[in-house]
PDB file of C-alpha atoms and ligand atoms in Angstrom:
ATOM      1  CA  MET F 463       3.328  28.811   6.543  1.00 94.00           C
ATOM      2  CA  LEU F 464       1.649  29.809   3.263  1.00 97.00           C
ATOM      3  CA  CYS F 465       2.359  28.092  -0.047  1.00 98.00           C
ATOM      4  CA  GLU F 466       4.530  30.155  -2.403  1.00 97.00           C
ATOM      5  CA  PHE F 467       2.637  28.889  -5.427  1.00 97.00           C
ATOM      6  CA  CYS F 468      -1.023  29.091  -4.527  1.00 98.00           C
ATOM      7  CA  GLY F 469      -1.114  30.876  -1.169  1.00 98.00           C
ATOM      8  CA  GLY F 470      -2.737  27.851   0.456  1.00 98.00           C
ATOM      9  CA  GLU F 471      -2.201  26.768   4.044  1.00 98.00           C
ATOM     10  CA  THR F 472       0.580  24.223   4.693  1.00 98.00           C
ATOM     11  CA  LYS F 473       0.547  21.467   7.277  1.00 98.00           C
ATOM     12  CA  LYS F 474       3.382  19.559   8.952  1.00 98.00           C
ATOM     13  CA  LYS F 475       3.533  16.071   7.521  1.00 98.00           C
ATOM     14  CA  SER F 476       5.867  13.093   7.391  1.00 98.00           C
ATOM     15  CA  VAL F 477       6.612  12.316   3.743  1.00 98.00           C
ATOM     16  CA  LYS F 478       8.711  10.173   1.443  1.00 98.00           C
ATOM     17  CA  ARG F 479      11.385  12.148  -0.380  1.00 98.00           C
ATOM     18  CA  GLN F 480      13.559  11.466  -3.440  1.00 97.00           C
ATOM     19  CA  HIS F 481      16.954  12.726  -2.379  1.00 98.00           C
ATOM     20  CA  TRP F 482      20.089  13.051  -4.512  1.00 98.00           C
ATOM     21  CA  LEU F 483      23.502  12.939  -2.913  1.00 97.00           C
ATOM     22  CA  ASN F 484      26.800  12.498  -4.754  1.00 96.00           C
ATOM     23  CA  LYS F 485      24.982  11.415  -7.957  1.00 95.00           C
ATOM     24  CA  LYS F 486      23.096   8.714  -6.086  1.00 95.00           C
ATOM     25  CA  LEU F 487      19.348   8.690  -5.637  1.00 96.00           C
ATOM     26  CA  TYR F 488      17.860   7.771  -2.289  1.00 98.00           C
ATOM     27  CA  ILE F 489      14.240   7.382  -1.259  1.00 98.00           C
ATOM     28  CA  VAL F 490      14.027   8.631   2.291  1.00 98.00           C
ATOM     29  CA  GLU F 491      10.928   7.856   4.330  1.00 98.00           C
ATOM     30  CA  ASP F 492       9.523   9.698   7.330  1.00 98.00           C
ATOM     31  CA  VAL F 493      10.915  13.127   6.454  1.00 98.00           C
ATOM     32  CA  ASN F 494       9.287  16.148   8.102  1.00 98.00           C
ATOM     33  CA  ALA F 495       7.883  18.607   5.579  1.00 98.00           C
ATOM     34  CA  GLU F 496       5.333  21.374   5.239  1.00 98.00           C
ATOM     35  CA  VAL F 497       2.772  20.249   2.678  1.00 98.00           C
ATOM     36  CA  CYS F 498       0.317  22.594   0.978  1.00 98.00           C
ATOM     37  CA  THR F 499      -3.255  21.498   1.654  1.00 98.00           C
ATOM     38  CA  GLU F 500      -4.354  23.088  -1.643  1.00 98.00           C
ATOM     39  CA  CYS F 501      -1.807  22.074  -4.302  1.00 98.00           C
ATOM     40  CA  GLY F 502       0.315  19.497  -2.500  1.00 98.00           C
ATOM     41  CA  GLU F 503       3.611  21.385  -2.906  1.00 98.00           C
ATOM     42  CA  ARG F 504       6.139  20.218  -0.330  1.00 98.00           C
ATOM     43  CA  TYR F 505       8.575  22.416   1.565  1.00 98.00           C
ATOM     44  CA  PHE F 506      11.621  21.098   3.363  1.00 98.00           C
ATOM     45  CA  HIS F 507      13.691  22.938   5.912  1.00 97.00           C
ATOM     46  CA  ALA F 508      17.308  23.533   4.824  1.00 98.00           C
ATOM     47  CA  LYS F 509      18.225  22.011   8.198  1.00 98.00           C
ATOM     48  CA  THR F 510      16.254  18.865   7.377  1.00 98.00           C
ATOM     49  CA  LEU F 511      17.985  18.524   3.991  1.00 98.00           C
ATOM     50  CA  ASP F 512      21.402  18.974   5.615  1.00 98.00           C
ATOM     51  CA  ALA F 513      20.492  16.360   8.206  1.00 98.00           C
ATOM     52  CA  ILE F 514      19.540  13.896   5.439  1.00 98.00           C
ATOM     53  CA  ASP F 515      22.860  14.532   3.636  1.00 98.00           C
ATOM     54  CA  ASP F 516      24.628  13.936   6.897  1.00 98.00           C
ATOM     55  CA  TYR F 517      22.686  10.764   7.680  1.00 98.00           C
ATOM     56  CA  LEU F 518      23.259   9.288   4.209  1.00 98.00           C
ATOM     57  CA  SER F 519      26.969  10.128   4.315  1.00 97.00           C
ATOM     58  CA  LYS F 520      27.383   8.023   7.405  1.00 97.00           C
ATOM     59  CA  LYS F 521      26.748   4.330   7.930  1.00 97.00           C
ATOM     60  CA  HIS F 522      22.996   3.838   7.740  1.00 97.00           C
ATOM     61  CA  THR F 523      20.455   1.058   7.482  1.00 97.00           C
ATOM     62  CA  VAL F 524      19.073   0.321   4.016  1.00 98.00           C
ATOM     63  CA  LYS F 525      15.449  -0.881   4.115  1.00 97.00           C
ATOM     64  CA  ALA F 526      15.214  -1.958   0.491  1.00 97.00           C
ATOM     65  CA  HIS F 527      16.564  -1.539  -3.031  1.00 97.00           C
ATOM     66  CA  ILE F 528      14.435  -0.745  -6.080  1.00 96.00           C
ATOM     67  CA  ASP F 529      15.033  -0.638  -9.830  1.00 96.00           C
ATOM     68  CA  VAL F 530      14.518   2.827 -11.306  1.00 93.00           C
ATOM     69  CA  GLU F 531      13.769   3.431 -14.977  1.00 95.00           C
ATOM     70  CA  ILE F 532      15.166   6.549 -16.637  1.00 93.00           C
ATOM     71  CA  VAL F 533      13.124   7.596 -19.663  1.00 93.00           C
ATOM     72  CA  SER F 534      13.004  10.566 -22.024  1.00 92.00           C
ATOM     73  CA  PHE F 535       9.578  12.148 -22.184  1.00 91.00           C
ATOM     74  CA  SER F 536      10.399  13.932 -25.465  1.00 89.00           C
ATOM     75  CA  GLN F 537       9.651  10.747 -27.418  1.00 78.00           C
ATOM     76  CA  ALA F 538       6.262  10.423 -25.783  1.00 82.00           C
ATOM     77  CA  VAL F 539       5.065  13.790 -27.098  1.00 72.00           C
ATOM     78  CA  ALA F 540       6.634  13.537 -30.587  1.00 61.00           C
TER      79      ALA F 540
HETATM   80 ZN1  LIG C1604      -0.025  25.417  -2.759  1.00 70.70          ZN
END
């Protein structure tokens, strides 16, 4: 497909995705996406996103846990 932002060519790639579900953040590895070879924009199939929701809703294996910082960028540019 062609990138909506820059018109570049996209390629199928397996990527790592930050995925929110029920106010919880998950990092999901090995997700199929179309990635723009020009600007790096990633496109996910609605079917893929549904499948991730489904997978995370059920019993699944957790590879690791990480600490995530939440910061406000507004202070950085003040
Ligand atoms: Zn692009």
